[in-house]
Amino acid sequence: MDNKIITNNEISLKDLLLKGQEWFSYLLSQWKLFLCVGIIGASLGLTYSILKKPVYTATLSFALEDDKSSGGGLGSALGLASTLGLDLGSGGGSIFTGSNLTELFKSRTMVEKTLLSPVIVNGKIISLAEMYIQDNDWREKWKDEAKLNKIQFLPNANRKLFSRVHDSILGVIYKNLSKESLSVAQKDKKISIISMDVSSKNELFSLYFCEALAKQVGNFYVATKSKKARMNMEILQKQTDSIRAELNSAITGVAVANDNTFMLNPALNVRRAPSARRQIDVQANTAILTELVKQSELAKVTLRKETPLIQVIDRPILPLAKERFGKLKGIIMGAILAGFLTTLFLIFKKVVKEIMK
């Protein structure tokens, strides 16, 4: 039985080799067809490489410095302020760190605000959304659409006044940019350097959108991180102005009361009571104002401390990095693809022919 199995295996392998040789001879006999199809495929690949527009990539990298340490005199001062019941904004939180910050760049809100940023194209001020629409020839496609042909995206337009059609168009643009054009990554987890790449078929759009998005996210990031400290500073400033006005009024009141009691009989002390009361108001308001001024200055220091520094390291510079489909690559890939499809067609044709016998 073992001998039979070995013999059968040898016969099967022999049949397989013969079958392979038969198929190879069959395909080799069709060399003229392969040559013609290969030339056609190479021509199509060359045409594709010529017609395909190059892709321009704008790259911007920046570092974040967010000093959260509060030592020395400032720490003591903040501790004193807390004992007085005043929150100067220390500890603004870390909601935008690491991957959270990179995702902020890709958020729809940031991208849409960036798309409404003004840019100058051919001497006209338009929005980046309008520039994207023109680059993709959407206006030509919207000529026969009553709902679309009058749609405009003006620079710095009020987002709340947009219609459902505006929202839909912005949604499509955001989807295309987030999936195909926008890439944000942190180079190393140990360092806070973030790199952003924007790719498109328009060199100027890549440049403008990259810089506008970085500016938009930077402003939002700084405003959010320092929001608590800024609110406390504004409250202290209002309180300081209010107490200063009260102090000025009290000083004026003392002067008026003293004028009313000028050359007064010393025996009539009750007439001096208003002046004494206003004098007490002056002393109390002076003490309060002194403390508020100190706390207001501490709040300003805290605001500067809580405001993160965004330092741009590399900006996109024209000409941008260009990636295009090479002519040689198009010829080779076109010929290979055409040859592969021709091989599949011939194999299928021969198999069907043998089955039909």
Short mmCIF file of C-alpha atoms in Angstrom, two decimals:
data_model
loop_
_atom_site.label_atom_id
_atom_site.label_comp_id
_atom_site.label_asym_id
_atom_site.label_seq_id
_atom_site.Cartn_x
_atom_site.Cartn_y
_atom_site.Cartn_z
CA MET A 1 0.00 0.00 0.00
CA ASP A 2 2.85 2.36 0.79
CA ASN A 3 4.32 1.71 -2.64
CA LYS A 4 1.01 2.49 -4.30
CA ILE A 5 0.64 5.75 -2.40
CA ILE A 6 4.14 6.85 -3.39
CA THR A 7 3.46 5.89 -6.99
CA ASN A 8 0.20 7.81 -7.05
CA ASN A 9 1.90 10.87 -5.58
CA GLU A 10 4.59 10.73 -8.20
CA ILE A 11 1.97 10.47 -10.92
CA SER A 12 0.01 13.41 -9.47
CA LEU A 13 3.13 15.56 -9.27
CA LYS A 14 4.04 14.59 -12.81
CA ASP A 15 0.56 15.47 -14.02
CA LEU A 16 0.79 18.78 -12.20
CA LEU A 17 4.10 19.63 -13.84
CA LEU A 18 2.78 18.65 -17.25
CA LYS A 19 -0.32 20.73 -16.67
CA GLY A 20 1.78 23.70 -15.65
CA GLN A 21 3.96 23.30 -18.72
CA GLU A 22 0.84 23.16 -20.86
CA TRP A 23 -0.51 26.38 -19.36
CA PHE A 24 2.84 28.12 -19.72
CA SER A 25 3.07 27.10 -23.38
CA TYR A 26 -0.48 28.31 -23.92
CA LEU A 27 0.20 31.71 -22.37
CA LEU A 28 3.53 31.99 -24.17
CA SER A 29 1.79 31.36 -27.47
CA GLN A 30 -0.30 34.49 -26.84
CA TRP A 31 2.76 36.76 -26.66
CA LYS A 32 1.45 39.02 -29.39
CA LEU A 33 -1.71 39.65 -27.40
CA PHE A 34 0.35 40.33 -24.26
CA LEU A 35 2.56 42.74 -26.21
CA CYS A 36 -0.39 44.69 -27.60
CA VAL A 37 -2.19 44.80 -24.27
CA GLY A 38 1.02 45.74 -22.47
CA ILE A 39 1.58 48.67 -24.82
CA ILE A 40 -2.01 49.81 -24.30
CA GLY A 41 -1.69 49.48 -20.52
CA ALA A 42 1.61 51.37 -20.48
CA SER A 43 0.03 54.14 -22.58
CA LEU A 44 -2.90 54.39 -20.19
CA GLY A 45 -0.54 54.49 -17.21
CA LEU A 46 1.49 57.26 -18.83
CA THR A 47 -1.67 59.22 -19.58
CA TYR A 48 -2.85 58.81 -15.99
CA SER A 49 0.48 60.04 -14.61
CA ILE A 50 0.31 63.13 -16.85
CA LEU A 51 -3.32 63.99 -16.03
CA LYS A 52 -3.12 63.31 -12.29
CA LYS A 53 -2.44 66.52 -10.37
CA PRO A 54 0.44 66.51 -7.87
CA VAL A 55 -0.29 66.61 -4.16
CA TYR A 56 1.28 69.42 -2.10
CA THR A 57 1.92 68.90 1.61
CA ALA A 58 2.33 71.76 4.10
CA THR A 59 3.99 70.81 7.39
CA LEU A 60 3.93 72.85 10.59
CA SER A 61 5.45 71.80 13.91
CA PHE A 62 5.27 73.53 17.28
CA ALA A 63 6.02 72.93 20.93
CA LEU A 64 3.92 73.62 24.01
CA GLU A 65 5.28 75.04 27.23
CA ASP A 66 2.80 74.89 30.09
CA ASP A 67 4.60 75.74 33.35
CA LYS A 68 2.41 74.48 36.18
CA SER A 69 4.97 74.72 38.97
CA SER A 70 4.07 77.22 41.68
CA GLY A 71 6.93 77.49 44.11
CA GLY A 72 8.68 80.14 46.10
CA GLY A 73 7.05 83.47 46.74
CA LEU A 74 4.24 82.97 44.24
CA GLY A 75 3.19 79.73 45.91
CA SER A 76 3.11 81.45 49.30
CA ALA A 77 1.10 84.31 47.87
CA LEU A 78 -1.42 81.95 46.30
CA GLY A 79 -1.71 80.11 49.60
CA LEU A 80 -2.42 83.38 51.40
CA ALA A 81 -5.04 84.26 48.80
CA SER A 82 -6.77 80.91 49.29
CA THR A 83 -6.99 81.48 53.06
CA LEU A 84 -8.83 84.72 52.29
CA GLY A 85 -11.39 82.83 50.20
CA LEU A 86 -10.07 84.00 46.83
CA ASP A 87 -9.40 81.59 43.97
CA LEU A 88 -6.81 83.08 41.64
CA GLY A 89 -7.13 80.37 39.03
CA SER A 90 -4.27 78.11 39.99
CA GLY A 91 -4.46 74.71 38.36
CA GLY A 92 -6.25 75.25 35.08
CA GLY A 93 -6.51 71.55 34.35
CA SER A 94 -4.95 69.44 31.61
CA ILE A 95 -7.83 68.53 29.30
CA PHE A 96 -5.77 69.34 26.20
CA THR A 97 -2.64 67.27 26.64
CA GLY A 98 -1.17 64.52 24.51
CA SER A 99 -3.67 62.79 22.25
CA ASN A 100 -6.47 65.13 23.38
CA LEU A 101 -4.64 68.07 21.83
CA THR A 102 -4.04 66.24 18.55
CA GLU A 103 -7.72 65.35 18.36
CA LEU A 104 -8.58 69.01 18.92
CA PHE A 105 -6.95 69.79 15.57
CA LYS A 106 -9.23 67.26 13.87
CA SER A 107 -12.44 68.40 15.56
CA ARG A 108 -15.22 69.64 13.32
CA THR A 109 -15.54 72.92 15.21
CA MET A 110 -11.90 73.86 14.69
CA VAL A 111 -11.87 72.79 11.04
CA GLU A 112 -15.09 74.67 10.21
CA LYS A 113 -13.89 77.85 11.93
CA THR A 114 -10.69 77.56 9.92
CA LEU A 115 -12.64 77.09 6.68
CA LEU A 116 -14.36 80.44 7.33
CA SER A 117 -11.02 82.24 7.73
CA PRO A 118 -10.31 84.93 5.09
CA VAL A 119 -7.56 84.51 2.50
CA ILE A 120 -6.53 86.56 -0.54
CA VAL A 121 -6.78 84.67 -3.84
CA ASN A 122 -6.27 86.49 -7.16
CA GLY A 123 -6.68 89.84 -5.42
CA LYS A 124 -10.02 88.88 -3.81
CA ILE A 125 -10.75 88.15 -0.16
CA ILE A 126 -12.59 84.83 0.10
CA SER A 127 -12.94 82.12 2.72
CA LEU A 128 -10.97 78.88 2.70
CA ALA A 129 -14.26 77.01 2.20
CA GLU A 130 -14.91 78.98 -0.99
CA MET A 131 -11.34 78.31 -2.12
CA TYR A 132 -11.86 74.57 -1.59
CA ILE A 133 -15.11 74.67 -3.58
CA GLN A 134 -13.42 76.45 -6.47
CA ASP A 135 -10.46 74.06 -6.50
CA ASN A 136 -12.78 71.06 -6.79
CA ASP A 137 -14.98 72.69 -9.47
CA TRP A 138 -18.12 72.30 -7.38
CA ARG A 139 -19.58 75.51 -8.77
CA GLU A 140 -19.70 73.96 -12.23
CA LYS A 141 -21.57 70.95 -10.87
CA TRP A 142 -24.05 73.17 -9.00
CA LYS A 143 -25.17 75.23 -12.00
CA ASP A 144 -28.41 73.29 -12.41
CA GLU A 145 -29.07 72.95 -8.66
CA ALA A 146 -31.33 75.72 -7.38
CA LYS A 147 -30.40 75.07 -3.74
CA LEU A 148 -26.67 75.09 -4.37
CA ASN A 149 -25.86 77.61 -7.08
CA LYS A 150 -26.46 80.61 -4.78
CA ILE A 151 -24.70 79.20 -1.72
CA GLN A 152 -21.88 81.43 -0.49
CA PHE A 153 -19.35 81.06 2.33
CA LEU A 154 -18.28 84.57 3.25
CA PRO A 155 -15.14 85.16 5.35
CA ASN A 156 -15.79 85.26 9.11
CA ALA A 157 -19.49 84.54 8.53
CA ASN A 158 -21.75 83.88 11.52
CA ARG A 159 -21.93 80.09 11.79
CA LYS A 160 -25.27 80.27 13.62
CA LEU A 161 -26.98 81.83 10.58
CA PHE A 162 -26.08 78.99 8.21
CA SER A 163 -28.81 76.93 6.60
CA ARG A 164 -29.08 73.15 6.45
CA VAL A 165 -27.47 73.22 2.99
CA HIS A 166 -24.49 75.19 4.35
CA ASP A 167 -24.09 72.64 7.13
CA SER A 168 -24.20 69.75 4.66
CA ILE A 169 -21.53 71.27 2.42
CA LEU A 170 -19.26 72.06 5.36
CA GLY A 171 -19.80 68.51 6.60
CA VAL A 172 -18.63 67.07 3.27
CA ILE A 173 -15.57 69.34 3.20
CA TYR A 174 -14.73 68.40 6.80
CA LYS A 175 -15.06 64.69 6.01
CA ASN A 176 -12.79 64.97 2.98
CA LEU A 177 -10.16 66.98 4.84
CA SER A 178 -10.12 64.85 7.99
CA LYS A 179 -9.84 61.57 6.09
CA GLU A 180 -7.57 62.47 3.20
CA SER A 181 -5.76 65.75 3.85
CA LEU A 182 -5.23 66.39 7.56
CA SER A 183 -2.74 64.53 9.72
CA VAL A 184 -1.72 65.54 13.25
CA ALA A 185 0.70 63.54 15.39
CA GLN A 186 3.04 63.93 18.33
CA LYS A 187 6.56 63.01 17.23
CA ASP A 188 7.56 61.62 20.60
CA LYS A 189 5.52 61.04 23.74
CA LYS A 190 8.43 62.22 25.85
CA ILE A 191 8.51 65.65 24.23
CA SER A 192 5.64 68.04 23.53
CA ILE A 193 6.37 68.67 19.85
CA ILE A 194 3.36 68.29 17.56
CA SER A 195 3.54 68.06 13.79
CA MET A 196 0.64 68.83 11.45
CA ASP A 197 0.49 67.93 7.75
CA VAL A 198 -2.09 69.30 5.29
CA SER A 199 -2.18 67.80 1.79
CA SER A 200 -4.16 68.98 -1.23
CA LYS A 201 -3.89 69.49 -4.97
CA ASN A 202 -3.64 73.27 -4.49
CA GLU A 203 -0.33 74.44 -3.07
CA LEU A 204 -1.73 77.70 -1.68
CA PHE A 205 -4.71 75.97 -0.05
CA SER A 206 -2.38 73.58 1.79
CA LEU A 207 -0.30 76.52 3.00
CA TYR A 208 -3.21 78.76 4.03
CA PHE A 209 -5.24 76.02 5.71
CA CYS A 210 -2.24 74.71 7.67
CA GLU A 211 -1.36 78.13 9.09
CA ALA A 212 -5.00 79.11 9.73
CA LEU A 213 -5.79 75.87 11.56
CA ALA A 214 -2.69 76.19 13.75
CA LYS A 215 -3.65 79.78 14.64
CA GLN A 216 -7.29 78.84 15.34
CA VAL A 217 -6.41 75.93 17.60
CA GLY A 218 -3.67 77.94 19.30
CA ASN A 219 -6.05 80.77 20.21
CA PHE A 220 -8.69 78.33 21.46
CA TYR A 221 -6.11 76.39 23.47
CA VAL A 222 -4.67 79.48 25.16
CA ALA A 223 -8.12 80.95 25.88
CA THR A 224 -9.35 77.68 27.39
CA LYS A 225 -6.28 77.00 29.50
CA SER A 226 -6.27 80.52 30.97
CA LYS A 227 -10.05 80.99 31.16
CA LYS A 228 -10.35 80.41 34.90
CA ALA A 229 -7.46 82.72 35.78
CA ARG A 230 -8.78 85.43 33.44
CA MET A 231 -12.27 85.25 34.96
CA ASN A 232 -10.85 85.66 38.47
CA MET A 233 -8.70 88.59 37.39
CA GLU A 234 -11.69 90.34 35.81
CA ILE A 235 -13.76 89.83 38.97
CA LEU A 236 -11.00 91.26 41.15
CA GLN A 237 -10.59 94.18 38.78
CA LYS A 238 -14.31 95.01 38.99
CA GLN A 239 -14.21 94.77 42.79
CA THR A 240 -11.15 97.01 42.90
CA ASP A 241 -12.82 99.63 40.71
CA SER A 242 -15.97 99.50 42.84
CA ILE A 243 -14.11 99.93 46.13
CA ARG A 244 -11.99 102.73 44.65
CA ALA A 245 -15.18 104.56 43.67
CA GLU A 246 -16.57 104.07 47.20
CA LEU A 247 -13.32 105.35 48.68
CA ASN A 248 -13.41 108.46 46.51
CA SER A 249 -17.01 109.05 47.54
CA ALA A 250 -16.11 108.61 51.22
CA ILE A 251 -13.21 111.08 50.92
CA THR A 252 -15.54 113.59 49.31
CA GLY A 253 -18.07 112.94 52.09
CA VAL A 254 -15.47 113.68 54.77
CA ALA A 255 -14.62 116.94 53.08
CA VAL A 256 -18.31 117.94 52.86
CA ALA A 257 -18.92 117.03 56.52
CA ASN A 258 -15.90 119.03 57.61
CA ASP A 259 -17.14 122.02 55.62
CA ASN A 260 -20.54 121.76 57.31
CA THR A 261 -18.93 121.76 60.77
CA PHE A 262 -16.45 124.59 60.14
CA MET A 263 -16.29 127.04 63.07
CA LEU A 264 -18.79 124.81 64.90
CA ASN A 265 -19.31 125.31 68.63
CA PRO A 266 -17.16 122.64 70.39
CA ALA A 267 -20.06 121.83 72.67
CA LEU A 268 -22.16 120.57 69.73
CA ASN A 269 -20.36 117.23 69.14
CA VAL A 270 -23.40 115.53 67.57
CA ARG A 271 -22.93 117.67 64.50
CA ARG A 272 -19.51 116.07 64.05
CA ALA A 273 -20.91 112.48 63.82
CA PRO A 274 -21.35 112.46 59.97
CA SER A 275 -17.71 113.44 59.52
CA ALA A 276 -16.59 110.67 61.90
CA ARG A 277 -18.71 108.07 60.11
CA ARG A 278 -17.32 109.08 56.71
CA GLN A 279 -13.80 108.95 58.15
CA ILE A 280 -14.40 105.36 59.23
CA ASP A 281 -15.66 104.57 55.70
CA VAL A 282 -12.46 106.03 54.28
CA GLN A 283 -10.29 103.88 56.58
CA ALA A 284 -12.27 100.69 55.87
CA ASN A 285 -12.33 101.24 52.11
CA THR A 286 -8.62 102.05 52.15
CA ALA A 287 -7.83 98.74 53.85
CA ILE A 288 -10.10 96.79 51.49
CA LEU A 289 -8.69 98.53 48.42
CA THR A 290 -5.12 97.84 49.55
CA GLU A 291 -5.87 94.12 49.84
CA LEU A 292 -7.77 93.98 46.55
CA VAL A 293 -4.93 95.71 44.70
CA LYS A 294 -2.50 93.13 46.08
CA GLN A 295 -4.79 90.26 45.05
CA SER A 296 -5.40 91.82 41.64
CA GLU A 297 -1.66 91.97 40.99
CA LEU A 298 -1.34 88.34 42.11
CA ALA A 299 -4.16 87.44 39.74
CA LYS A 300 -2.31 89.09 36.85
CA VAL A 301 0.80 87.08 37.70
CA THR A 302 -1.30 83.92 37.85
CA LEU A 303 -2.88 84.70 34.47
CA ARG A 304 0.56 85.06 32.90
CA LYS A 305 1.57 81.79 34.54
CA GLU A 306 -1.55 79.95 33.42
CA THR A 307 -1.23 81.20 29.82
CA PRO A 308 0.68 78.49 27.92
CA LEU A 309 3.35 79.37 25.40
CA ILE A 310 2.91 77.94 21.90
CA GLN A 311 6.22 78.14 20.05
CA VAL A 312 6.14 77.41 16.32
CA ILE A 313 9.27 75.54 15.31
CA ASP A 314 8.81 74.99 11.57
CA ARG A 315 6.38 76.82 9.30
CA PRO A 316 5.39 75.72 5.79
CA ILE A 317 7.47 77.57 3.22
CA LEU A 318 6.83 77.79 -0.52
CA PRO A 319 7.50 75.78 -2.58
CA LEU A 320 5.87 72.97 -0.64
CA ALA A 321 6.86 69.33 -0.82
CA LYS A 322 5.28 67.88 -3.96
CA GLU A 323 4.32 64.26 -4.53
CA ARG A 324 3.25 63.20 -7.98
CA PHE A 325 2.60 59.98 -9.86
CA GLY A 326 5.80 59.49 -11.92
CA LYS A 327 5.66 58.73 -15.63
CA LEU A 328 7.94 55.69 -15.36
CA LYS A 329 5.87 54.38 -12.48
CA GLY A 330 2.69 54.86 -14.51
CA ILE A 331 4.15 52.99 -17.52
CA ILE A 332 5.37 50.04 -15.44
CA MET A 333 2.22 49.73 -13.33
CA GLY A 334 -0.02 50.12 -16.38
CA ALA A 335 1.81 47.37 -18.27
CA ILE A 336 1.85 45.01 -15.26
CA LEU A 337 -1.85 45.54 -14.54
CA ALA A 338 -2.77 45.02 -18.19
CA GLY A 339 -0.70 41.83 -18.34
CA PHE A 340 -2.26 40.49 -15.15
CA LEU A 341 -5.80 41.11 -16.36
CA THR A 342 -4.99 39.54 -19.73
CA THR A 343 -3.61 36.44 -17.98
CA LEU A 344 -6.79 36.08 -15.94
CA PHE A 345 -8.90 36.47 -19.07
CA LEU A 346 -6.96 33.80 -21.01
CA ILE A 347 -7.06 31.35 -18.10
CA PHE A 348 -10.79 31.85 -17.68
CA LYS A 349 -11.35 31.47 -21.41
CA LYS A 350 -9.37 28.21 -21.58
CA VAL A 351 -11.07 26.74 -18.50
CA VAL A 352 -14.51 27.52 -19.90
CA LYS A 353 -13.51 26.01 -23.25
CA GLU A 354 -12.35 22.76 -21.61
CA ILE A 355 -15.54 22.53 -19.54
CA MET A 356 -17.70 22.99 -22.62
CA LYS A 357 -16.02 20.12 -24.46
#
